[in-house]
CSV table of C-alpha atoms in Angstrom, one decimal:
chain,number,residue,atom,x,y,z
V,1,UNK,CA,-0.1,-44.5,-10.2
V,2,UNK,CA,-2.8,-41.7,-9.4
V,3,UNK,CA,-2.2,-39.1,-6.8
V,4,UNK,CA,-4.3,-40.1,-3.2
V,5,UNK,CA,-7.4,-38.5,-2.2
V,6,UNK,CA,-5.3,-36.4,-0.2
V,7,UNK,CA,-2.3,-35.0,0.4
V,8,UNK,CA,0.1,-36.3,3.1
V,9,UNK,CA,-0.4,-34.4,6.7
V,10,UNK,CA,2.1,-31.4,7.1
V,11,UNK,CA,4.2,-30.5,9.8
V,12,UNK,CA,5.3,-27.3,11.2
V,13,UNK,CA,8.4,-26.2,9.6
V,14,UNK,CA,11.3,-24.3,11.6
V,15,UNK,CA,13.5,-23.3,8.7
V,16,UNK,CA,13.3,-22.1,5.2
V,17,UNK,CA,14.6,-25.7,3.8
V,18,UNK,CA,12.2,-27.6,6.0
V,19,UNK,CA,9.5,-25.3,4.8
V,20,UNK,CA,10.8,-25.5,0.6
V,21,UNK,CA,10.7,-29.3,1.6
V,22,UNK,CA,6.4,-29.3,2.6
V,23,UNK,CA,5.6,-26.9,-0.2
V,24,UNK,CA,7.7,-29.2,-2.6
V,25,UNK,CA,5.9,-32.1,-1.5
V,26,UNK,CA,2.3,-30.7,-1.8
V,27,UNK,CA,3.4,-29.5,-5.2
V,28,UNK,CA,4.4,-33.0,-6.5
V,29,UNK,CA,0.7,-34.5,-5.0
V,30,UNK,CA,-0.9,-31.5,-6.8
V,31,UNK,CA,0.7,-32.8,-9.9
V,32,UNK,CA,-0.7,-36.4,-9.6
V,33,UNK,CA,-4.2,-35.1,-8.7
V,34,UNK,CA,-4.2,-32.4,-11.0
V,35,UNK,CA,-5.3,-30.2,-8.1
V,36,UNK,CA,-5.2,-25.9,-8.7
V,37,UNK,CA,-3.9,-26.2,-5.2
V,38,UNK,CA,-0.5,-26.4,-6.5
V,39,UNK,CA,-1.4,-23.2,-8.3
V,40,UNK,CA,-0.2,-20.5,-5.3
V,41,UNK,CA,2.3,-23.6,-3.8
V,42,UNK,CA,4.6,-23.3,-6.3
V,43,UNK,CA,4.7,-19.2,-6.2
V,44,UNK,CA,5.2,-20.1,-2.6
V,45,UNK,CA,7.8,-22.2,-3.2
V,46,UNK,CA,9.3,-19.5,-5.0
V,47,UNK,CA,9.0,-17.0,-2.8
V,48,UNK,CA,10.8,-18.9,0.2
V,49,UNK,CA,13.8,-20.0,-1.8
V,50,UNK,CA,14.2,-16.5,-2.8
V,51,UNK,CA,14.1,-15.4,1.2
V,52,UNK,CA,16.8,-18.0,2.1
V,53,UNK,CA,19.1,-16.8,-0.7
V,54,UNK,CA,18.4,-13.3,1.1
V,55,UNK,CA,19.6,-14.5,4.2
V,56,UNK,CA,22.4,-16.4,3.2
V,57,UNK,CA,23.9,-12.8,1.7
V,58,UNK,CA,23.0,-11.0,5.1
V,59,UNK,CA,20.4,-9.2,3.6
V,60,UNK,CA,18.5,-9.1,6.8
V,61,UNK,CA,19.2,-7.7,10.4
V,62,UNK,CA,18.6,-11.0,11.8
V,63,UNK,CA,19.1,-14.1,9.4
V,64,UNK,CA,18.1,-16.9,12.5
V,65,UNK,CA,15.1,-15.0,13.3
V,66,UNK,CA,13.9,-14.7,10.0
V,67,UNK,CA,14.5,-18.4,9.2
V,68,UNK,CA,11.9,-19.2,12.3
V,69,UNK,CA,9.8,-16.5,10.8
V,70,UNK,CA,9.6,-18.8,7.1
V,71,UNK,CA,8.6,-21.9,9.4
V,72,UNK,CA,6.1,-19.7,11.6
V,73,UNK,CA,4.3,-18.1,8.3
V,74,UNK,CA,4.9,-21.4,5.9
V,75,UNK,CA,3.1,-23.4,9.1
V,76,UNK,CA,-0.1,-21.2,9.0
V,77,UNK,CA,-0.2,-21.9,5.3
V,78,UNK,CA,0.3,-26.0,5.2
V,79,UNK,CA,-2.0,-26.0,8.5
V,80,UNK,CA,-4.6,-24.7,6.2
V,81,UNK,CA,-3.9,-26.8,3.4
V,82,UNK,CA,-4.4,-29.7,6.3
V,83,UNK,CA,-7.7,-27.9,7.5
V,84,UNK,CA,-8.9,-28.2,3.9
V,85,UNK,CA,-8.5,-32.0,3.4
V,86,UNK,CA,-8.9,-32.7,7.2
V,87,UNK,CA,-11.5,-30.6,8.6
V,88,UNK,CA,-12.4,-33.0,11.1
V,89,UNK,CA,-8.9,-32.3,12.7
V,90,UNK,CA,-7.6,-28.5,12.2
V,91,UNK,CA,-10.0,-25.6,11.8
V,92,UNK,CA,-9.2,-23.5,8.5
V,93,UNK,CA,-9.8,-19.6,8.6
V,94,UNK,CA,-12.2,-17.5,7.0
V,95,UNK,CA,-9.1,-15.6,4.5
V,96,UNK,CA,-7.9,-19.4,3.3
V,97,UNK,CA,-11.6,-20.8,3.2
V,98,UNK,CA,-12.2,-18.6,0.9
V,99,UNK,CA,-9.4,-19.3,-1.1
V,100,UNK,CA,-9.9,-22.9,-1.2
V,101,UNK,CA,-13.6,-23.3,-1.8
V,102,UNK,CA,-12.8,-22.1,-5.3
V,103,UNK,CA,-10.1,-24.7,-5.8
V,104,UNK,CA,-12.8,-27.5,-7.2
V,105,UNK,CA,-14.3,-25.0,-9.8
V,106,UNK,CA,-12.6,-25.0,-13.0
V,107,UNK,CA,-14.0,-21.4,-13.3
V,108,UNK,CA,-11.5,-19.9,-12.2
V,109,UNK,CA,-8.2,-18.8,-13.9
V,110,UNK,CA,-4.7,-19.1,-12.5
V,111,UNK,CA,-4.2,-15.6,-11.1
V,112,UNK,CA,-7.4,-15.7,-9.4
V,113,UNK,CA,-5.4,-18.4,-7.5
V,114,UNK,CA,-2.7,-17.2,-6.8
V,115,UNK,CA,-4.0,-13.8,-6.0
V,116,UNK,CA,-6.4,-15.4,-3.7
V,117,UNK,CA,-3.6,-17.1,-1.6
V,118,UNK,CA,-1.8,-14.1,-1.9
V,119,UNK,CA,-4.3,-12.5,0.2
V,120,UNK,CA,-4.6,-14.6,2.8
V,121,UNK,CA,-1.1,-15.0,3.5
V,122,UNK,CA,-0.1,-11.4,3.0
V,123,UNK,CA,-2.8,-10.0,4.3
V,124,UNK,CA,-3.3,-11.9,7.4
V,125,UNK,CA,-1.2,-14.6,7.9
V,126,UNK,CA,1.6,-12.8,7.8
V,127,UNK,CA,0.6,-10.4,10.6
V,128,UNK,CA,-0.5,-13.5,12.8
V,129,UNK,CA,3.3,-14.8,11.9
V,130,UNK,CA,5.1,-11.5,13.3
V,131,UNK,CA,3.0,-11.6,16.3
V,132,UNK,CA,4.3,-14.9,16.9
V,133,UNK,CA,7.5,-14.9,16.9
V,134,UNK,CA,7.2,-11.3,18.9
V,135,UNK,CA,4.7,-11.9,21.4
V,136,UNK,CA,3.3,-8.5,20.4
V,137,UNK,CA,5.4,-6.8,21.6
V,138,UNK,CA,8.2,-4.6,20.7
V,139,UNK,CA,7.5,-5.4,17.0
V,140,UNK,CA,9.2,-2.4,15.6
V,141,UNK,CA,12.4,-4.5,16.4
V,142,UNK,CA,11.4,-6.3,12.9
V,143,UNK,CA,9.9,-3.5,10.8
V,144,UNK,CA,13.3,-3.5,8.8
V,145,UNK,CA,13.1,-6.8,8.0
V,146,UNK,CA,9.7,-6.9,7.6
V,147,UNK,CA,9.9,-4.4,4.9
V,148,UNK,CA,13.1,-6.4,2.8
V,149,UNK,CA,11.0,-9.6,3.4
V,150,UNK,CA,8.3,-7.8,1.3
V,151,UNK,CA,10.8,-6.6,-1.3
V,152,UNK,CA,12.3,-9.8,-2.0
V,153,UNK,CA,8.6,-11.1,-2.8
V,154,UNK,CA,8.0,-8.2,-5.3
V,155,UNK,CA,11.5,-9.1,-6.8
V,156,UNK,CA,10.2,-12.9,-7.7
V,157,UNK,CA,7.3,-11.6,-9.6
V,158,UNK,CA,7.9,-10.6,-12.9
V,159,UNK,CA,9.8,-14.3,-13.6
V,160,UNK,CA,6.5,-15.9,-12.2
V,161,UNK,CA,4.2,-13.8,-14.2
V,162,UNK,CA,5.7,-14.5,-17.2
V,163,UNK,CA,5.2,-18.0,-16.7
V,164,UNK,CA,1.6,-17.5,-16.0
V,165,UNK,CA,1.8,-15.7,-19.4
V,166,UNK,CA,3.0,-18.6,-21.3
V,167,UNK,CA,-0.4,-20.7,-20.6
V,168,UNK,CA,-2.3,-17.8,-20.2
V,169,UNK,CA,-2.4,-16.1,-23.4
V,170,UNK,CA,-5.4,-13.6,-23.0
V,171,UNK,CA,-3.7,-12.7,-19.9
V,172,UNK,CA,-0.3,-11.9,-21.8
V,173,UNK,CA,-2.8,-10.1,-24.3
V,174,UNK,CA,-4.2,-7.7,-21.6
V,175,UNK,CA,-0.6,-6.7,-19.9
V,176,UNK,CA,0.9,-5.8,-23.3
V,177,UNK,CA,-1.6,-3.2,-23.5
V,178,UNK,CA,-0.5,-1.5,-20.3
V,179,UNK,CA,2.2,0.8,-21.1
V,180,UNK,CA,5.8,0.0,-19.9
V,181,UNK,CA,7.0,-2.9,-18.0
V,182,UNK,CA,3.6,-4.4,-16.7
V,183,UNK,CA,6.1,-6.0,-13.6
V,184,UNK,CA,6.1,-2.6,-12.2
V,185,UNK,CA,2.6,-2.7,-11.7
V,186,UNK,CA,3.4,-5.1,-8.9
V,187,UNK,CA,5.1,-2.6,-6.5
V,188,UNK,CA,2.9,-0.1,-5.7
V,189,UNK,CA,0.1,-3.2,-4.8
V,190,UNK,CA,3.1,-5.2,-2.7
V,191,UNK,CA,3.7,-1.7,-1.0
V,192,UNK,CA,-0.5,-1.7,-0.2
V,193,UNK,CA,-0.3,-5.2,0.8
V,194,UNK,CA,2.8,-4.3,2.8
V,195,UNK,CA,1.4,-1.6,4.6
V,196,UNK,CA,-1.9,-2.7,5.1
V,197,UNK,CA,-0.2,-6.1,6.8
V,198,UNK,CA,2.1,-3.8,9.1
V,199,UNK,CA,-1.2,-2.0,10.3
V,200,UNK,CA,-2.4,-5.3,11.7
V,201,UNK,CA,0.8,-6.3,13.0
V,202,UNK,CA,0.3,-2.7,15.0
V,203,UNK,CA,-3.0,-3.5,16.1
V,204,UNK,CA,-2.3,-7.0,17.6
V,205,UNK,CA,0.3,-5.2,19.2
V,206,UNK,CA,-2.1,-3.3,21.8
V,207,UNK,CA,-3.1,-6.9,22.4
V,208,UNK,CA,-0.2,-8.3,23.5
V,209,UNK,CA,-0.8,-12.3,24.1
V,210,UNK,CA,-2.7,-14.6,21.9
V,211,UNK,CA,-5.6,-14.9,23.9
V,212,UNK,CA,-6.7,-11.3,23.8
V,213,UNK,CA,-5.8,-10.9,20.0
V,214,UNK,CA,-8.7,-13.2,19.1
V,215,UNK,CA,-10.7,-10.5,18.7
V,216,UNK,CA,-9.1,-8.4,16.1
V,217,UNK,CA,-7.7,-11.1,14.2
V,218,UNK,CA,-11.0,-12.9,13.8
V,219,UNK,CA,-12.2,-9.3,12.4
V,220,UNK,CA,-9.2,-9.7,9.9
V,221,UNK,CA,-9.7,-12.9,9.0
V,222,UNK,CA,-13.2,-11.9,8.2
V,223,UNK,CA,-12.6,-9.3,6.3
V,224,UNK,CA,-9.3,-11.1,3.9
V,225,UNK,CA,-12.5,-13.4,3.3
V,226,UNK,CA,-14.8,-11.0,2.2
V,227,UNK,CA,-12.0,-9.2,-0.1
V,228,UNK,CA,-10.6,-12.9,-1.5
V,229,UNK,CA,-13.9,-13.8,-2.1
V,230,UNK,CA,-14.9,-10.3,-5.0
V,231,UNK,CA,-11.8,-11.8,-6.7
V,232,UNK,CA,-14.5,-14.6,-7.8
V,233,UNK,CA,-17.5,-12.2,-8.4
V,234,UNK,CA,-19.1,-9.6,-10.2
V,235,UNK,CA,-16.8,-7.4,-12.6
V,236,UNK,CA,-13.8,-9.0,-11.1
V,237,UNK,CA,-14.8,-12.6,-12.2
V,238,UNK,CA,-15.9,-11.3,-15.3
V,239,UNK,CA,-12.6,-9.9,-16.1
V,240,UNK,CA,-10.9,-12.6,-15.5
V,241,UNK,CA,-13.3,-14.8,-17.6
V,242,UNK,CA,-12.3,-13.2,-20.5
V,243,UNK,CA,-9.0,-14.0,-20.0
V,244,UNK,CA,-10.0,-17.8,-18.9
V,245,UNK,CA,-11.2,-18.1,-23.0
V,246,UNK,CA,-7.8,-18.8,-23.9
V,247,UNK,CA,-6.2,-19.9,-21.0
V,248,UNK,CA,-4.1,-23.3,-20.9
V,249,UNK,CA,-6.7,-25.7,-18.5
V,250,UNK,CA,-4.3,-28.7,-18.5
V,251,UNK,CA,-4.1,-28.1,-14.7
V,252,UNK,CA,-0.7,-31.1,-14.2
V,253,UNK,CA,1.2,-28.9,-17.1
V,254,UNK,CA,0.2,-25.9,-15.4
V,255,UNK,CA,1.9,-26.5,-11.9
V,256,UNK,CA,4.8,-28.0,-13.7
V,257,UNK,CA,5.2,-24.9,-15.7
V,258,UNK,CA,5.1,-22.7,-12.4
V,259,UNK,CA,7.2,-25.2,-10.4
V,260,UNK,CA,10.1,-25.6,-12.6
V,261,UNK,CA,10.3,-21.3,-12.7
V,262,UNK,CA,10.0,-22.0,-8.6
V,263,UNK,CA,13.4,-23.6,-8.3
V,264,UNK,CA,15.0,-20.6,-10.2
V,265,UNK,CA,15.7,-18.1,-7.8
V,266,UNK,CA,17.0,-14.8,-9.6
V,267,UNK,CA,16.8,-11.2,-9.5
V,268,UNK,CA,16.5,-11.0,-5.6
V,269,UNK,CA,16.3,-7.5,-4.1
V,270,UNK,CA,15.7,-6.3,-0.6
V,271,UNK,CA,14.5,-2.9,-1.2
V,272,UNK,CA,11.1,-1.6,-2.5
């Protein structure tokens, strides 16, 4: 039977099963529409199994906390996801608009995907979840864990890029020319990403309350559009192109591929 025109509505997660549970379920519809946005779901999926593994071996200062942290950040990304196929109900953000309009072009390759998610959730909604579930304030009370949370993500990526690798030839092709492990590439841009995502958190603090952060976060959310959005232009998109030439397009293989390396949480590390 085919896939619906649309995903089921998502709730708001308070846990890092519930939230494994949404993303699990927006991966299976992606399958039966053949939909790319099952693309950065399954890395997601990936990435929040591998967070409750942390917690369950006391890797973090504050276990509880961080468990309402998963629901917090995975509920700004399925709220989006809703936005997307609902617009008439939820209003989506500049940072995951511009993810998603590129979702119906077949353009596109998988990291552009993923990278492009990866941007709007690092980059902003991850701020907008630590103000949350601090108020703005006092939010060097979670720097600690702030910083393992973003070590645990760099841990999950070399098993997920070699998957990418498997249907992505061109793109295996490319890495092997980089000298030594091309994984390691990944730190030193999580560490940008990391940094960049703790300066924002630092800003909404002089803003303490939701109300008067609108300001600075739409200027974020602006600007994780405009940065998402070169991933699909110019040099950028003509980069990836080449790799696209010999790139697996089957788009249900493709998410099943990334969602069967999701459910295999290894390798998990807390420091960067």
């Amino acid at each position: 039977m085919p896939a619906a025109d649309t995903p089921p509505r998502f709730g708001e997660p308070d846990s890092f099963d519930a939230a494994a549970d949404e993303l699990q379920t927006l991966i299976d519809w992606a399958k039966g529409a053949e939909h790319r946005i099952g693309y950065f779901a399954a890395v997601y999926k990936r990435t929040t199994l591998a967070l409750k593994q942390a917690a369950e071996a006391n890797a973090f200062e504050d276990g509880e906390r961080m468990s309402r942290l998963a629901g917090i950040f995975a509920t700004r990304y399925l709220t989006a996801v809703n936005a997307f196929f609902r617009p008439d109900e939820f209003t989506l953000t500049e940072s995951w608009r511009a993810s998603f309009d590129q979702l119906d072009n077949p353009r596109p390759v998988i990291v552009q995907h993923i990278q492009a998610g990866i941007n709007a959730h690092t980059a902003f909604d991850l701020g907008m979840a630590v103000n949350e579930i601090t108020g703005s304030r006092n939010v060097d009370s979670v720097r600690v864990d702030f910083l393992a949370v973003n070590a645990v993500l760099a841990s999950q990526t070399e098993d997920m890029l070699d998957k990418v690798e498997e249907i992505s030839p061109r793109l295996r092709a490319i890495l092997d020319t980089v000298p030594g492990d091309e994984a390691l590439l990944i730190g030193p841009a999580i560490k940008w990403m990391r940094e960049e995502a703790w300066a924002f958190v630092k800003t909404l603090e002089f803003f303490p309350g939701m109300t008067f952060n609108v300001i600075p976060a739409d200027v974020k959310d602006s600007w994780v559009g405009v940065l998402t959005r070169s991933l699909f232009n110019g040099l950028m998109a003509a980069v990836f192109d080449e790799i696209g030439e010999q790139e697996s397009r089957d788009v249900r293989r493709n998410i099943e591929v990334l969602d069967a390396v999701a459910d295999d949480v290894a390798n998990v590390e807390t420091t960067l």
